[in-house]
Tab-separated table of C-alpha atoms in Angstrom:
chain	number	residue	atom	x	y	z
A	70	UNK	CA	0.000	0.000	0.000
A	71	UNK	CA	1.309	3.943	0.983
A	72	UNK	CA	3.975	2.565	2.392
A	73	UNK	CA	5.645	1.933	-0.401
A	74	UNK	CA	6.400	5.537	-1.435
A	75	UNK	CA	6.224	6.956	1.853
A	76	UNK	CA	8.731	4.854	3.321
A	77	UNK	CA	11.141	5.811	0.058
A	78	UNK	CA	10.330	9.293	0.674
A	79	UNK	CA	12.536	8.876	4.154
A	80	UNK	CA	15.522	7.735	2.073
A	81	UNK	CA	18.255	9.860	0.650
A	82	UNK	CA	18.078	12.071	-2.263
A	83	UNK	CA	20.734	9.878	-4.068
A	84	UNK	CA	18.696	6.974	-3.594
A	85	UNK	CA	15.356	8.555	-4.947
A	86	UNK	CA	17.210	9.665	-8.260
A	87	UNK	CA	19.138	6.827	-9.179
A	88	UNK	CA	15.716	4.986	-8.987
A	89	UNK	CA	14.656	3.376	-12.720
A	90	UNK	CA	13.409	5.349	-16.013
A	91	UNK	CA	9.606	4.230	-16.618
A	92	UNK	CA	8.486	3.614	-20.109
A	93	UNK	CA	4.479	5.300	-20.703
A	94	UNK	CA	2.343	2.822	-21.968
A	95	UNK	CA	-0.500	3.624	-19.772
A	96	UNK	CA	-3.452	5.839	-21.450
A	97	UNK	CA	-2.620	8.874	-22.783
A	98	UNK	CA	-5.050	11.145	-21.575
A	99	UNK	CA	-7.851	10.881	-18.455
A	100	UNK	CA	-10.384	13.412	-19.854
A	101	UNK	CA	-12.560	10.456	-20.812
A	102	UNK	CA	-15.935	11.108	-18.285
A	103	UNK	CA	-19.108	12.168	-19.936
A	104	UNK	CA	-19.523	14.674	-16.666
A	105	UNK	CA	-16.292	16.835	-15.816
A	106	UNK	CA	-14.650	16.348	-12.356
A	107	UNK	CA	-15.681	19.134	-10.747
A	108	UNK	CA	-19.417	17.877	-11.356
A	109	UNK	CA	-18.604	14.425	-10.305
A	110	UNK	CA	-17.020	16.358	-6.988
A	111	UNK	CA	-20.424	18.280	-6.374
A	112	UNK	CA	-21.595	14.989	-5.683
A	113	UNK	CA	-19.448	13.995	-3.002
A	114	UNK	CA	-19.316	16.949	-1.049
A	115	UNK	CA	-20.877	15.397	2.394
A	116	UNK	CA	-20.208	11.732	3.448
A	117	UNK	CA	-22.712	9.833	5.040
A	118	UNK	CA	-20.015	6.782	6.557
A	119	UNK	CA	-20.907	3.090	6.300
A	120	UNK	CA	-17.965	1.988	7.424
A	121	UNK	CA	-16.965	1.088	10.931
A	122	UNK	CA	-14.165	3.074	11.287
A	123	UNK	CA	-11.875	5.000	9.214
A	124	UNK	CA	-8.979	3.747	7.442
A	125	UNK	CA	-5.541	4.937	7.412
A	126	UNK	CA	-3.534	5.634	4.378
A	127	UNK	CA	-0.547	4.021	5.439
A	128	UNK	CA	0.676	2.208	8.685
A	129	UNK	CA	1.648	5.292	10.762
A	130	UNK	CA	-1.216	7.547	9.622
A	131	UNK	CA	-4.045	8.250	11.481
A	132	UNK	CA	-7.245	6.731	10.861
A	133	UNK	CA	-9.102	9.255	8.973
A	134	UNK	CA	-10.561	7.502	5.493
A	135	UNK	CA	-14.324	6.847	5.888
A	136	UNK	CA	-15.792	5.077	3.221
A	137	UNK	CA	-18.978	6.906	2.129
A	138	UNK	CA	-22.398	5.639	0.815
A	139	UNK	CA	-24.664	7.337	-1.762
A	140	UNK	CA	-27.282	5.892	-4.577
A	141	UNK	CA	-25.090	3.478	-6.706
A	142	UNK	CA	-22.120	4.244	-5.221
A	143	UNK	CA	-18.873	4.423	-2.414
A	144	UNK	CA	-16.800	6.755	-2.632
A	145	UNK	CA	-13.488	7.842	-0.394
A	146	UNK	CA	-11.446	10.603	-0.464
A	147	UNK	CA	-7.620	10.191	-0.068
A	148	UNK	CA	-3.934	10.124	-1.936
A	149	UNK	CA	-2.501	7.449	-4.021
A	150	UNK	CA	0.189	5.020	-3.433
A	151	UNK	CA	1.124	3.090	-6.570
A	152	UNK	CA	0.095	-0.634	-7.054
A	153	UNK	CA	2.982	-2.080	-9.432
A	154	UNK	CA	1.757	-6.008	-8.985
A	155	UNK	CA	0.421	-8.430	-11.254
A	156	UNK	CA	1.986	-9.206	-14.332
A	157	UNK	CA	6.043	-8.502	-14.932
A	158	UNK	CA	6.661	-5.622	-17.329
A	159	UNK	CA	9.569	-2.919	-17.958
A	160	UNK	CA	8.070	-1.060	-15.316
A	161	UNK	CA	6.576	-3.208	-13.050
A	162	UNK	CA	8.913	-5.975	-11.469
A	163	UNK	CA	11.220	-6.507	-8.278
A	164	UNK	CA	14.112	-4.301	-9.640
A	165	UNK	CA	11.877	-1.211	-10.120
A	166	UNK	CA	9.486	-1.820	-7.278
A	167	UNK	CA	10.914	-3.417	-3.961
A	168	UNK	CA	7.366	-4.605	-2.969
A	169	UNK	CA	6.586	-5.980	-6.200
A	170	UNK	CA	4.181	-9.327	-6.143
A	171	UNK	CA	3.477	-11.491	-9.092
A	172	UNK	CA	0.102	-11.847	-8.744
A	173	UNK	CA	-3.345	-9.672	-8.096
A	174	UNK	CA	-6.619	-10.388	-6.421
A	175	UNK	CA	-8.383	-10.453	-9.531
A	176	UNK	CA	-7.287	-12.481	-12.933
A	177	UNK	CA	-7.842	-11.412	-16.210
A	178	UNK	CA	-10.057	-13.356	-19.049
A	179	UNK	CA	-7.393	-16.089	-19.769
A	180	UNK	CA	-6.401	-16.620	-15.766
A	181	UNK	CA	-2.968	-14.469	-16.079
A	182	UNK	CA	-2.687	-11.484	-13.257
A	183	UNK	CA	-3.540	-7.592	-13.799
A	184	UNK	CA	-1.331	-5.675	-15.640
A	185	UNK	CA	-0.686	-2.827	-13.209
A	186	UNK	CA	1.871	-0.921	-16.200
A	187	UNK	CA	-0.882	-1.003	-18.580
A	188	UNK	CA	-4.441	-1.421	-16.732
A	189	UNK	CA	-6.004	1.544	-14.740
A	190	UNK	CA	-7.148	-0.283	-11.640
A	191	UNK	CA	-7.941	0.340	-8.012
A	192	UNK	CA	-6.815	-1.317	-5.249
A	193	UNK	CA	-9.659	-1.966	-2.273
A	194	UNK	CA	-9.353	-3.306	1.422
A	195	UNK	CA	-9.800	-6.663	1.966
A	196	UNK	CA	-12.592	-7.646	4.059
A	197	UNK	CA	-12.392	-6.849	7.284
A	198	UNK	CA	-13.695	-5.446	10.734
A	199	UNK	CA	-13.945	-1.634	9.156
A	200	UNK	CA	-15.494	-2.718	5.766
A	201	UNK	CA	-16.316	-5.618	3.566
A	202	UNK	CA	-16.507	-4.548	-0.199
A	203	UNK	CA	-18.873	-7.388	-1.431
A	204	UNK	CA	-21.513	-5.810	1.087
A	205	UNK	CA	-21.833	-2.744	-0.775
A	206	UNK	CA	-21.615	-4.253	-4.113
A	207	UNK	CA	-18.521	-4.090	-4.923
A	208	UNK	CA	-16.424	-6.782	-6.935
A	209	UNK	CA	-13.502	-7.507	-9.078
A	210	UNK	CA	-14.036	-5.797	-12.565
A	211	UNK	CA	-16.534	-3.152	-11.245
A	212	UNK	CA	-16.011	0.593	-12.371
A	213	UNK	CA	-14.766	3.329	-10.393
A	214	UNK	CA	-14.160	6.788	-11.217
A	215	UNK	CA	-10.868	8.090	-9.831
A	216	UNK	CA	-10.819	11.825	-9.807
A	217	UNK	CA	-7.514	13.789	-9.584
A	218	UNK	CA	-7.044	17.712	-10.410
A	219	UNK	CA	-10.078	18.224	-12.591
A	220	UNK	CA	-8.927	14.607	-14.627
A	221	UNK	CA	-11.417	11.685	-14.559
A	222	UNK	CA	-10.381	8.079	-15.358
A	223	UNK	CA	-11.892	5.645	-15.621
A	224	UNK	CA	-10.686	2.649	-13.776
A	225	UNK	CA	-11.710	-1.121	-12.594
A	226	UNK	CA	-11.348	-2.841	-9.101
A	227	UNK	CA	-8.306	-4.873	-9.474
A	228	UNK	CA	-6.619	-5.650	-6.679
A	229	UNK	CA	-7.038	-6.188	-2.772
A	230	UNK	CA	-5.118	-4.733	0.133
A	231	UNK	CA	-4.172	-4.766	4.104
A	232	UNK	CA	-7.715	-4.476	6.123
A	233	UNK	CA	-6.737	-1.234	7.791
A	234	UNK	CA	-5.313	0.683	5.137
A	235	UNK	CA	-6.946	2.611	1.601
A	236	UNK	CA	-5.836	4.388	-1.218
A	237	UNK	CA	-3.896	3.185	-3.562
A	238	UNK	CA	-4.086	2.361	-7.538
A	239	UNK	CA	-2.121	1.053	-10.231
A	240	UNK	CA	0.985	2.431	-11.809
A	241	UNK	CA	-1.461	2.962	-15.064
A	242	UNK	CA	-4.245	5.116	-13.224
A	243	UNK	CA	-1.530	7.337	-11.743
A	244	UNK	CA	0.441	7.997	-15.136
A	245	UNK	CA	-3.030	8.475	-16.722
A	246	UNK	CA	-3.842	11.246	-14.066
A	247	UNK	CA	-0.752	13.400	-14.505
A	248	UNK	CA	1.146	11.803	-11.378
A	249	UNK	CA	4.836	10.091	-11.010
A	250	UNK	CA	4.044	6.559	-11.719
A	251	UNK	CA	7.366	5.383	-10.413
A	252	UNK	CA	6.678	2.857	-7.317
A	253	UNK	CA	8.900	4.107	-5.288
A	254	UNK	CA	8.375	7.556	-5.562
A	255	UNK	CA	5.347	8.282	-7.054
A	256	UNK	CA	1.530	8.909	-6.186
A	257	UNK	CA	-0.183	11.703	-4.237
A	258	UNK	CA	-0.113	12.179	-0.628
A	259	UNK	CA	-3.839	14.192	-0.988
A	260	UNK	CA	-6.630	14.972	-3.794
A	261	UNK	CA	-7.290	11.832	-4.865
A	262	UNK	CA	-11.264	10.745	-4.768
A	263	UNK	CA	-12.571	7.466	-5.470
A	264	UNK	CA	-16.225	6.998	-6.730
A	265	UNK	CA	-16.744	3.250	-6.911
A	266	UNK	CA	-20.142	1.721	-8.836
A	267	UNK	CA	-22.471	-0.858	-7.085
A	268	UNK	CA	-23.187	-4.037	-8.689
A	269	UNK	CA	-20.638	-2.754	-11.557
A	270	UNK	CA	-18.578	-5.121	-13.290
A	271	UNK	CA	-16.738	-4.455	-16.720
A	272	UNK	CA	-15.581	-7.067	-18.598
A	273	UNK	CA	-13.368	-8.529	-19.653
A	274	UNK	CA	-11.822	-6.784	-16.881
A	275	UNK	CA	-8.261	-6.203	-18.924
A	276	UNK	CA	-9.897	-3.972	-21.782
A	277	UNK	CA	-9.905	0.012	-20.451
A	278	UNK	CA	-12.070	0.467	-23.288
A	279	UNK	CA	-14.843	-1.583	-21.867
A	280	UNK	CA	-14.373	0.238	-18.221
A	281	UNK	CA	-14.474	3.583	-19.810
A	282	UNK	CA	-17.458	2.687	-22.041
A	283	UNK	CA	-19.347	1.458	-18.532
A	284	UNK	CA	-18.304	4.400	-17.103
A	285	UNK	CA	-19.543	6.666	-19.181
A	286	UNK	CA	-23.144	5.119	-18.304
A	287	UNK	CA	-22.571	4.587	-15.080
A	288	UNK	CA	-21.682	8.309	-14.128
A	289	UNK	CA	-24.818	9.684	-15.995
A	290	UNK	CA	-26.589	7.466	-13.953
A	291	UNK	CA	-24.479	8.625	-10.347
A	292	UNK	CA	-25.269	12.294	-11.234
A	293	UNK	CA	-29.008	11.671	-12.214
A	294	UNK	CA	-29.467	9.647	-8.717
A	295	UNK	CA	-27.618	11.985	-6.591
């Protein structure tokens, strides 16, 4: 999770700049919503918790995440630590990321892993004692809407994380939304809001195109519920 950068943001300035080049292969651009973000943001002014608890964003952080509920939707508001697992790529493997796994929650259409280099996706907390995802309808493949200065994009739920901790995506989403992709030093400590679709799923859950397309539906629906 957070940790990963913020534990590399301790570490000399040597260190940080000798880390690896990335190559962009993630989507060019995130203006791809129907609705703009600041109309999306309206939205999710006010939460109204169903969570029991808050989360934190990494291990030392306070616990101040709440997962919100509206009409079709969660939604949380926090930064973004970069998710580099799933399949090995130029950019995603144990030399460029130090936590690097081999594997995600969720598989794509022929059983291999996420892509995190090339797939926007979201990482969500596993179930636990503060929230379980399948409650609210939420499940691998659904469609969330990760909003970053005034950029939409359009992403899927791809991967799980720790029980206690929120806010992370994949190195994809975070080159799509303007941000340092790098694992290591990359993400957003703040700004980062996640609007997550009930009962969503997009598939098959490696093609953006299908996400976006979903999205696009999906958010005219959000706004015209809300």
């Amino acid at each position: 999770m957070r940790t990963r950068r913020l534990a590399l943001a301790a570490a000399s300035g040597a260190a940080l700049l000798a880390a690896a080049t990335f190559p962009v292969t993630a989507p060019a651009s995130a203006a791809e919503g129907p609705a703009g973000a600041a109309e999306l943001l309206a939205k999710v002014e006010t939460c109204s918790q169903i969570s029991h608890g808050k989360y934190r964003q990494d291990p030392s952080a306070a616990a101040d995440v709440p997962v919100c509920g509206m009409d079709g939707a969660v939604f949380w508001k926090a930064g973004l630590g970069i998710d580099c697992d799933g399949q090995i790529t130029p950019a995603c493997n144990k030399d460029t990321d130090p936590w690097f796994q081999s594997d995600t929650r969720f598989h794509q259409s022929n059983g291999l892993p996420l892509s995190a280099e090339k797939l926007p996706y979201v990482v969500v907390p596993s179930a636990g004692s503060i929230w379980n995802y399948a409650s609210s309808g939420i499940k691998g493949g659904g469609v969330v809407a990760v909003i970053y200065r005034n950029k939409v994009e359009y992403a899927v739920v791809g991967d799980t994380g720790p029980t206690n901790t929120i806010g992370e995506a994949s190195y994809a989403t975070a080159k799509a939304l303007g941000m340092d992709p790098n694992p290591k030093t990359g993400g957003a400590d703040s700004g980062v809001t996640y609007i997550l679709f009930k009962n969503s799923q997009s598939k098959p859950i490696e093609s953006h195109s299908a996400a976006r397309t979903l999205g696009h539906d999906l958010t005219q629906q959000f706004l015209a519920n809300n």
